[in-house]
PDB file of C-alpha atoms in Angstrom:
ATOM      1  CA  MET U 557      17.952  -2.169 -41.569  1.00 31.00           C
ATOM      2  CA  ILE U 558      18.491  -5.628 -40.128  1.00 31.00           C
ATOM      3  CA  SER U 559      19.287  -8.516 -42.423  1.00 31.00           C
ATOM      4  CA  LYS U 560      16.703 -11.193 -43.089  1.00 33.00           C
ATOM      5  CA  ALA U 561      17.808 -13.914 -40.703  1.00 32.00           C
ATOM      6  CA  PHE U 562      14.723 -16.029 -40.338  1.00 32.00           C
ATOM      7  CA  GLN U 563      13.289 -19.080 -42.032  1.00 30.00           C
ATOM      8  CA  SER U 564       9.939 -20.832 -41.985  1.00 29.00           C
ATOM      9  CA  SER U 565       9.796 -24.155 -40.199  1.00 27.00           C
ATOM     10  CA  LEU U 566       6.363 -25.640 -39.592  1.00 24.00           C
ATOM     11  CA  ASP U 567       5.028 -22.183 -40.436  1.00 25.00           C
ATOM     12  CA  VAL U 568       6.913 -20.696 -37.475  1.00 28.00           C
ATOM     13  CA  CYS U 569       9.542 -17.988 -37.854  1.00 31.00           C
ATOM     14  CA  LEU U 570      12.835 -18.950 -36.179  1.00 33.00           C
ATOM     15  CA  PHE U 571      16.214 -17.262 -36.389  1.00 35.00           C
ATOM     16  CA  LEU U 572      19.099 -19.144 -37.957  1.00 31.00           C
ATOM     17  CA  ALA U 573      21.669 -19.972 -35.295  1.00 31.00           C
ATOM     18  CA  GLN U 574      24.589 -19.237 -37.632  1.00 32.00           C
ATOM     19  CA  ASN U 575      23.231 -15.809 -38.595  1.00 36.00           C
ATOM     20  CA  ILE U 576      21.650 -14.611 -35.395  1.00 40.00           C
ATOM     21  CA  THR U 577      20.978 -10.966 -34.691  1.00 50.00           C
ATOM     22  CA  MET U 578      22.243  -9.933 -31.270  1.00 60.00           C
ATOM     23  CA  ILE U 579      20.501  -7.641 -28.835  1.00 67.00           C
ATOM     24  CA  THR U 580      22.986  -5.292 -27.236  1.00 69.00           C
ATOM     25  CA  ILE U 581      22.101  -4.638 -23.609  1.00 69.00           C
ATOM     26  CA  PRO U 582      23.374  -1.193 -22.541  1.00 73.00           C
ATOM     27  CA  SER U 583      25.311  -0.862 -19.309  1.00 69.00           C
ATOM     28  CA  ARG U 584      22.615   1.403 -17.830  1.00 86.00           C
ATOM     29  CA  GLY U 585      19.698  -0.992 -18.187  1.00 92.00           C
ATOM     30  CA  LEU U 586      16.402  -1.701 -19.928  1.00 95.00           C
ATOM     31  CA  PHE U 587      12.834  -0.465 -19.812  1.00 98.00           C
ATOM     32  CA  ILE U 588      10.334  -3.160 -20.834  1.00 97.00           C
ATOM     33  CA  THR U 589       7.245  -1.632 -22.396  1.00 98.00           C
ATOM     34  CA  GLY U 590       4.603  -2.709 -24.857  1.00 95.00           C
ATOM     35  CA  SER U 591       1.914  -1.760 -27.295  1.00 94.00           C
ATOM     36  CA  ASP U 592      -0.867  -2.580 -24.811  1.00 91.00           C
ATOM     37  CA  THR U 593      -1.659  -4.386 -21.577  1.00 90.00           C
ATOM     38  CA  ASP U 594      -1.849  -8.196 -21.217  1.00 89.00           C
ATOM     39  CA  ILE U 595       0.653  -8.878 -23.987  1.00 90.00           C
ATOM     40  CA  GLY U 596       3.228 -10.791 -21.958  1.00 92.00           C
ATOM     41  CA  LYS U 597       5.668  -8.074 -20.881  1.00 95.00           C
ATOM     42  CA  THR U 598       6.331  -9.875 -17.609  1.00 95.00           C
ATOM     43  CA  TYR U 599       6.941 -13.193 -19.371  1.00 92.00           C
ATOM     44  CA  ILE U 600       9.485 -11.555 -21.675  1.00 92.00           C
ATOM     45  CA  ALA U 601      11.074  -9.642 -18.793  1.00 94.00           C
ATOM     46  CA  CYS U 602      11.495 -12.861 -16.798  1.00 93.00           C
ATOM     47  CA  GLU U 603      13.193 -14.596 -19.716  1.00 88.00           C
ATOM     48  CA  LEU U 604      15.542 -11.636 -20.166  1.00 89.00           C
ATOM     49  CA  ILE U 605      16.380 -11.656 -16.462  1.00 91.00           C
ATOM     50  CA  ARG U 606      17.172 -15.379 -16.497  1.00 88.00           C
ATOM     51  CA  GLN U 607      19.480 -14.999 -19.487  1.00 82.00           C
ATOM     52  CA  LEU U 608      21.259 -11.933 -18.146  1.00 85.00           C
ATOM     53  CA  GLN U 609      22.046 -13.394 -14.725  1.00 81.00           C
ATOM     54  CA  ASP U 610      25.148 -15.193 -15.973  1.00 74.00           C
ATOM     55  CA  GLN U 611      26.371 -12.489 -18.341  1.00 73.00           C
ATOM     56  CA  GLY U 612      27.982  -9.871 -16.157  1.00 68.00           C
ATOM     57  CA  PRO U 613      26.857  -7.430 -13.474  1.00 78.00           C
ATOM     58  CA  GLY U 614      24.167  -8.043 -10.890  1.00 90.00           C
ATOM     59  CA  LEU U 615      20.585  -7.152 -11.713  1.00 95.00           C
ATOM     60  CA  GLU U 616      18.120  -4.922  -9.915  1.00 97.00           C
ATOM     61  CA  ILE U 617      14.505  -5.412 -10.940  1.00 98.00           C
ATOM     62  CA  ARG U 618      11.736  -2.845 -10.640  1.00 99.00           C
ATOM     63  CA  LYS U 619       7.999  -2.960 -11.267  1.00 99.00           C
ATOM     64  CA  PRO U 620       7.485   0.375  -9.498  1.00 98.00           C
ATOM     65  CA  ALA U 621       3.692   0.442  -9.786  1.00 98.00           C
ATOM     66  CA  GLU U 622       1.416  -2.578 -10.104  1.00 98.00           C
ATOM     67  CA  SER U 623      -2.368  -2.588  -9.976  1.00 98.00           C
ATOM     68  CA  GLY U 624      -4.816  -5.476  -9.921  1.00 97.00           C
ATOM     69  CA  CYS U 625      -3.102  -6.946  -6.857  1.00 97.00           C
ATOM     70  CA  SER U 626      -4.784  -9.574  -4.708  1.00 94.00           C
ATOM     71  CA  THR U 627      -4.967  -9.626  -0.910  1.00 89.00           C
ATOM     72  CA  GLY U 628      -2.958 -12.277   0.904  1.00 78.00           C
ATOM     73  CA  GLU U 629      -3.596 -13.932   4.260  1.00 75.00           C
ATOM     74  CA  SER U 630      -1.801 -11.131   6.095  1.00 74.00           C
ATOM     75  CA  SER U 631      -3.911  -8.504   4.271  1.00 76.00           C
ATOM     76  CA  LEU U 632      -0.831  -7.430   2.327  1.00 85.00           C
ATOM     77  CA  LEU U 633      -1.315  -6.831  -1.377  1.00 93.00           C
ATOM     78  CA  ILE U 634       0.240  -9.490  -3.584  1.00 94.00           C
ATOM     79  CA  ALA U 635       1.717  -8.185  -6.839  1.00 96.00           C
ATOM     80  CA  GLY U 636       1.601 -11.139  -9.215  1.00 96.00           C
ATOM     81  CA  ASP U 637       3.880  -9.718 -11.909  1.00 97.00           C
ATOM     82  CA  ALA U 638       6.460  -8.538  -9.396  1.00 98.00           C
ATOM     83  CA  LEU U 639       6.479 -11.981  -7.760  1.00 98.00           C
ATOM     84  CA  LYS U 640       7.374 -13.555 -11.102  1.00 97.00           C
ATOM     85  CA  LEU U 641      10.116 -10.995 -11.697  1.00 98.00           C
ATOM     86  CA  ARG U 642      11.526 -11.642  -8.232  1.00 98.00           C
ATOM     87  CA  ALA U 643      11.525 -15.402  -8.804  1.00 97.00           C
ATOM     88  CA  ALA U 644      13.289 -14.948 -12.152  1.00 95.00           C
ATOM     89  CA  ASN U 645      16.039 -13.054 -10.320  1.00 96.00           C
ATOM     90  CA  GLN U 646      16.248 -15.873  -7.743  1.00 94.00           C
ATOM     91  CA  GLY U 647      14.636 -13.822  -4.984  1.00 95.00           C
ATOM     92  CA  ARG U 648      17.616 -11.511  -4.595  1.00 94.00           C
ATOM     93  CA  GLU U 649      15.502  -8.451  -3.725  1.00 97.00           C
ATOM     94  CA  SER U 650      12.533  -7.860  -1.459  1.00 97.00           C
ATOM     95  CA  MET U 651       9.054  -7.318  -2.845  1.00 96.00           C
ATOM     96  CA  GLU U 652       9.044  -3.887  -1.211  1.00 96.00           C
ATOM     97  CA  ARG U 653      12.078  -2.935  -3.287  1.00 98.00           C
ATOM     98  CA  ILE U 654      10.801  -4.409  -6.536  1.00 98.00           C
ATOM     99  CA  ALA U 655       7.182  -3.228  -6.340  1.00 98.00           C
ATOM    100  CA  PRO U 656       6.769  -0.491  -3.712  1.00 98.00           C
ATOM    101  CA  TYR U 657       3.450   0.816  -5.069  1.00 98.00           C
ATOM    102  CA  ARG U 658       0.742  -1.858  -5.182  1.00 98.00           C
ATOM    103  CA  PHE U 659      -2.981  -1.304  -5.669  1.00 98.00           C
ATOM    104  CA  ARG U 660      -6.135  -3.436  -5.672  1.00 96.00           C
ATOM    105  CA  ALA U 661      -8.154  -2.178  -8.636  1.00 98.00           C
ATOM    106  CA  ALA U 662      -7.208  -3.575 -12.042  1.00 97.00           C
ATOM    107  CA  LEU U 663      -6.919  -0.094 -13.518  1.00 98.00           C
ATOM    108  CA  ALA U 664      -4.083   2.194 -14.562  1.00 98.00           C
ATOM    109  CA  PRO U 665      -1.904   2.757 -11.459  1.00 98.00           C
ATOM    110  CA  PRO U 666      -2.806   6.436 -10.896  1.00 98.00           C
ATOM    111  CA  ARG U 667      -6.531   5.667 -11.094  1.00 98.00           C
ATOM    112  CA  ALA U 668      -6.176   2.624  -8.823  1.00 98.00           C
ATOM    113  CA  ALA U 669      -4.129   4.718  -6.389  1.00 98.00           C
ATOM    114  CA  LYS U 670      -6.734   7.479  -6.351  1.00 98.00           C
ATOM    115  CA  LEU U 671      -9.423   4.956  -5.374  1.00 98.00           C
ATOM    116  CA  GLU U 672      -7.316   4.186  -2.293  1.00 97.00           C
ATOM    117  CA  GLY U 673      -6.790   7.846  -1.476  1.00 98.00           C
ATOM    118  CA  ILE U 674      -3.169   7.827  -2.615  1.00 97.00           C
ATOM    119  CA  GLN U 675      -1.480  10.388  -4.830  1.00 97.00           C
ATOM    120  CA  LEU U 676       1.059   8.648  -7.035  1.00 98.00           C
ATOM    121  CA  ALA U 677       3.633  11.099  -8.394  1.00 98.00           C
ATOM    122  CA  MET U 678       6.244  10.485 -11.068  1.00 98.00           C
ATOM    123  CA  THR U 679       8.967  11.505  -8.620  1.00 98.00           C
ATOM    124  CA  ASP U 680       7.869   8.584  -6.407  1.00 98.00           C
ATOM    125  CA  LEU U 681       8.398   6.133  -9.254  1.00 99.00           C
ATOM    126  CA  ILE U 682      11.725   7.629 -10.302  1.00 98.00           C
ATOM    127  CA  GLU U 683      12.986   7.318  -6.741  1.00 98.00           C
ATOM    128  CA  ALA U 684      11.694   3.740  -6.558  1.00 98.00           C
ATOM    129  CA  CYS U 685      13.847   2.875  -9.576  1.00 98.00           C
ATOM    130  CA  SER U 686      17.097   4.039  -8.002  1.00 97.00           C
ATOM    131  CA  LEU U 687      19.889   1.470  -7.866  1.00 96.00           C
ATOM    132  CA  ASP U 688      21.213   0.108  -4.588  1.00 96.00           C
ATOM    133  CA  ASP U 689      24.509  -0.629  -6.356  1.00 95.00           C
ATOM    134  CA  ILE U 690      25.556   1.648  -9.231  1.00 91.00           C
ATOM    135  CA  ASN U 691      27.420  -1.256 -10.837  1.00 90.00           C
ATOM    136  CA  HIS U 692      24.217  -3.245 -11.283  1.00 93.00           C
ATOM    137  CA  LEU U 693      22.034  -3.413 -14.369  1.00 93.00           C
ATOM    138  CA  LEU U 694      18.542  -1.942 -13.922  1.00 96.00           C
ATOM    139  CA  ILE U 695      15.563  -3.758 -15.455  1.00 96.00           C
ATOM    140  CA  VAL U 696      12.277  -1.839 -15.212  1.00 98.00           C
ATOM    141  CA  GLU U 697       8.901  -3.151 -16.355  1.00 98.00           C
ATOM    142  CA  GLY U 698       6.232  -0.569 -17.016  1.00 98.00           C
ATOM    143  CA  ALA U 699       2.465  -0.969 -16.736  1.00 97.00           C
ATOM    144  CA  GLY U 700       0.318  -1.117 -19.846  1.00 96.00           C
ATOM    145  CA  GLY U 701       1.535   0.534 -23.033  1.00 97.00           C
ATOM    146  CA  PHE U 702       4.213   3.172 -23.552  1.00 98.00           C
ATOM    147  CA  TYR U 703       1.646   5.981 -23.431  1.00 98.00           C
ATOM    148  CA  SER U 704      -0.416   4.473 -20.599  1.00 98.00           C
ATOM    149  CA  PRO U 705      -0.724   6.603 -17.429  1.00 98.00           C
ATOM    150  CA  LEU U 706       1.732   5.507 -14.748  1.00 98.00           C
ATOM    151  CA  ALA U 707       1.428   8.382 -12.274  1.00 99.00           C
ATOM    152  CA  GLU U 708      -0.922  11.316 -11.763  1.00 98.00           C
ATOM    153  CA  ASN U 709       1.484  13.515 -13.662  1.00 98.00           C
ATOM    154  CA  GLY U 710       3.096  11.155 -16.116  1.00 98.00           C
ATOM    155  CA  LEU U 711       3.069   8.223 -18.499  1.00 99.00           C
ATOM    156  CA  ASN U 712       5.270   5.161 -18.894  1.00 98.00           C
ATOM    157  CA  ALA U 713       7.054   7.251 -21.509  1.00 99.00           C
ATOM    158  CA  ASP U 714       7.934   9.856 -18.888  1.00 99.00           C
ATOM    159  CA  LEU U 715       9.484   7.300 -16.550  1.00 99.00           C
ATOM    160  CA  ALA U 716      11.543   5.746 -19.353  1.00 98.00           C
ATOM    161  CA  SER U 717      12.724   9.220 -20.367  1.00 98.00           C
ATOM    162  CA  ALA U 718      13.605  10.207 -16.805  1.00 98.00           C
ATOM    163  CA  LEU U 719      15.621   7.021 -16.318  1.00 97.00           C
ATOM    164  CA  GLN U 720      17.186   7.249 -19.803  1.00 96.00           C
ATOM    165  CA  LEU U 721      16.927   3.514 -20.296  1.00 96.00           C
ATOM    166  CA  THR U 722      17.087   1.642 -23.576  1.00 95.00           C
ATOM    167  CA  VAL U 723      13.667   0.243 -24.465  1.00 97.00           C
ATOM    168  CA  ILE U 724      12.452  -3.221 -25.390  1.00 95.00           C
ATOM    169  CA  ILE U 725       9.018  -3.160 -27.014  1.00 96.00           C
ATOM    170  CA  VAL U 726       6.741  -6.174 -26.584  1.00 96.00           C
ATOM    171  CA  VAL U 727       3.867  -6.570 -29.038  1.00 96.00           C
ATOM    172  CA  LYS U 728       1.249  -9.309 -29.099  1.00 94.00           C
ATOM    173  CA  ASP U 729       1.812 -11.405 -32.225  1.00 92.00           C
ATOM    174  CA  GLN U 730      -1.581 -11.060 -33.861  1.00 92.00           C
ATOM    175  CA  ILE U 731      -3.287  -9.372 -36.777  1.00 92.00           C
ATOM    176  CA  GLY U 732      -2.573  -5.654 -36.445  1.00 94.00           C
ATOM    177  CA  ALA U 733       0.782  -6.192 -34.727  1.00 95.00           C
ATOM    178  CA  VAL U 734       2.740  -4.340 -37.415  1.00 96.00           C
ATOM    179  CA  ASN U 735       0.645  -1.210 -36.947  1.00 97.00           C
ATOM    180  CA  GLN U 736       0.900  -1.441 -33.154  1.00 97.00           C
ATOM    181  CA  ALA U 737       4.652  -2.011 -33.285  1.00 97.00           C
ATOM    182  CA  LEU U 738       5.321   0.909 -35.624  1.00 98.00           C
ATOM    183  CA  MET U 739       3.215   3.312 -33.564  1.00 98.00           C
ATOM    184  CA  THR U 740       5.049   2.294 -30.394  1.00 98.00           C
ATOM    185  CA  ILE U 741       8.431   2.582 -32.116  1.00 98.00           C
ATOM    186  CA  GLN U 742       7.534   6.099 -33.249  1.00 98.00           C
ATOM    187  CA  ALA U 743       6.433   7.016 -29.726  1.00 98.00           C
ATOM    188  CA  VAL U 744       9.691   5.752 -28.199  1.00 98.00           C
ATOM    189  CA  GLU U 745      11.823   7.476 -30.825  1.00 98.00           C
ATOM    190  CA  SER U 746       9.966  10.750 -30.235  1.00 98.00           C
ATOM    191  CA  ARG U 747      11.411  10.633 -26.702  1.00 98.00           C
ATOM    192  CA  HIS U 748      14.912  10.217 -28.148  1.00 97.00           C
ATOM    193  CA  LEU U 749      15.293   6.817 -26.502  1.00 97.00           C
ATOM    194  CA  SER U 750      17.159   3.887 -28.030  1.00 94.00           C
ATOM    195  CA  ILE U 751      15.308   0.671 -28.861  1.00 94.00           C
ATOM    196  CA  ALA U 752      17.112  -2.607 -28.204  1.00 91.00           C
ATOM    197  CA  ALA U 753      14.514  -4.753 -29.966  1.00 90.00           C
ATOM    198  CA  VAL U 754      10.887  -5.359 -30.803  1.00 92.00           C
ATOM    199  CA  ILE U 755       9.645  -8.729 -29.574  1.00 91.00           C
ATOM    200  CA  LEU U 756       6.523 -10.224 -31.104  1.00 91.00           C
ATOM    201  CA  ASN U 757       5.105 -12.373 -28.338  1.00 89.00           C
ATOM    202  CA  GLN U 758       2.792 -15.264 -29.197  1.00 86.00           C
ATOM    203  CA  VAL U 759       0.364 -15.040 -26.294  1.00 83.00           C
ATOM    204  CA  GLU U 760      -2.183 -17.498 -27.676  1.00 77.00           C
ATOM    205  CA  GLU U 761      -1.406 -21.150 -28.324  1.00 76.00           C
ATOM    206  CA  THR U 762      -2.712 -21.141 -31.885  1.00 72.00           C
ATOM    207  CA  ILE U 763      -2.347 -18.390 -34.470  1.00 76.00           C
ATOM    208  CA  ASP U 764      -2.902 -18.065 -38.211  1.00 75.00           C
ATOM    209  CA  ASN U 765      -0.093 -20.115 -39.790  1.00 75.00           C
ATOM    210  CA  GLU U 766       0.012 -17.804 -42.798  1.00 84.00           C
ATOM    211  CA  MET U 767       0.703 -14.753 -40.632  1.00 86.00           C
ATOM    212  CA  ASN U 768       4.327 -13.595 -40.407  1.00 88.00           C
ATOM    213  CA  ASN U 769       4.438 -10.252 -38.625  1.00 91.00           C
ATOM    214  CA  ALA U 770       8.212 -10.441 -38.112  1.00 86.00           C
ATOM    215  CA  GLU U 771       8.827 -10.553 -41.845  1.00 88.00           C
ATOM    216  CA  ASP U 772       6.188  -7.902 -42.546  1.00 92.00           C
ATOM    217  CA  LEU U 773       7.590  -5.541 -39.920  1.00 92.00           C
ATOM    218  CA  GLU U 774      11.244  -5.838 -40.896  1.00 86.00           C
ATOM    219  CA  PRO U 775      11.270  -3.464 -43.920  1.00 89.00           C
ATOM    220  CA  TYR U 776       9.951  -0.622 -41.757  1.00 92.00           C
ATOM    221  CA  CYS U 777      12.093  -1.196 -38.682  1.00 90.00           C
ATOM    222  CA  THR U 778      15.746  -0.322 -38.033  1.00 89.00           C
ATOM    223  CA  CYS U 779      15.986  -2.292 -34.771  1.00 87.00           C
ATOM    224  CA  PRO U 780      16.098  -6.089 -34.392  1.00 85.00           C
ATOM    225  CA  VAL U 781      12.728  -7.844 -34.556  1.00 87.00           C
ATOM    226  CA  PHE U 782      12.184 -11.195 -32.858  1.00 85.00           C
ATOM    227  CA  ARG U 783       9.426 -13.645 -32.091  1.00 83.00           C
ATOM    228  CA  CYS U 784       8.826 -15.445 -28.843  1.00 81.00           C
ATOM    229  CA  LEU U 785       6.821 -18.582 -29.463  1.00 80.00           C
ATOM    230  CA  TYR U 786       3.977 -19.624 -27.203  1.00 78.00           C
ATOM    231  CA  ASN U 787       5.251 -20.625 -23.742  1.00 72.00           C
ATOM    232  CA  GLN U 788       8.816 -21.052 -24.978  1.00 69.00           C
ATOM    233  CA  GLN U 789      12.072 -19.610 -23.714  1.00 59.00           C
ATOM    234  CA  LEU U 790      13.725 -16.837 -25.649  1.00 53.00           C
ATOM    235  CA  GLN U 791      17.033 -18.633 -26.113  1.00 43.00           C
ATOM    236  CA  PRO U 792      16.042 -20.459 -29.328  1.00 39.00           C
ATOM    237  CA  VAL U 793      14.862 -17.174 -30.820  1.00 43.00           C
ATOM    238  CA  PHE U 794      17.649 -14.746 -29.993  1.00 49.00           C
ATOM    239  CA  SER U 795      20.686 -14.280 -27.809  1.00 51.00           C
ATOM    240  CA  LEU U 796      21.963 -11.372 -25.762  1.00 56.00           C
ATOM    241  CA  ARG U 797      25.205  -9.571 -25.191  1.00 57.00           C
ATOM    242  CA  LEU U 798      26.218  -6.809 -22.829  1.00 57.00           C
ATOM    243  CA  ALA U 799      27.545  -3.533 -24.209  1.00 55.00           C
TER     244      ALA U 799
END
């Protein structure tokens, strides 16, 4: 159980700097997943990438399958999330390396792939997540929730299990977040994967000031729980360290 390390300030939960809970980043890497789609996984992933750049080994970023891509001037599909991840890592890798499987329809990747006559197999995604340098840290962002389909024969959960990465769970900070967080935690633990943290992400500018999901979730959670305030960097909320 983590210690209560937060206080209320203007009805916002912030962690005390002198009693901050650290997230330990394993040497192998992280899998960023969530309780649903459109909850800010990419925003959180970008903040993690920016903070980790100066803390040790190089980073390799993967968004192996992205759907809902737009068509650019050259008729190439533009993966919006992958572009943000690449920018966060200062453009160190090509888009083809970060997001090799890109699809037009805003559907689960295997369904979007099928509409384009493509069979997307889990082995394709596992291979796409291979490291170019074994000394680098791998950061993988999934698509949708932990149990969302990611390939014709597998879920996000299957990719995380195959890669044996420690998981960060992103949950939209709203009514019902505790239930969503606990279900996702249980799903991750059922795969015998470690959880680095649960991050409650404030996606909307205004929320109920009386709501405090971080405090409500803490008694039921053995991993660190943090909040990311609306459009703010993660640094004021928590800090990171490498294992």
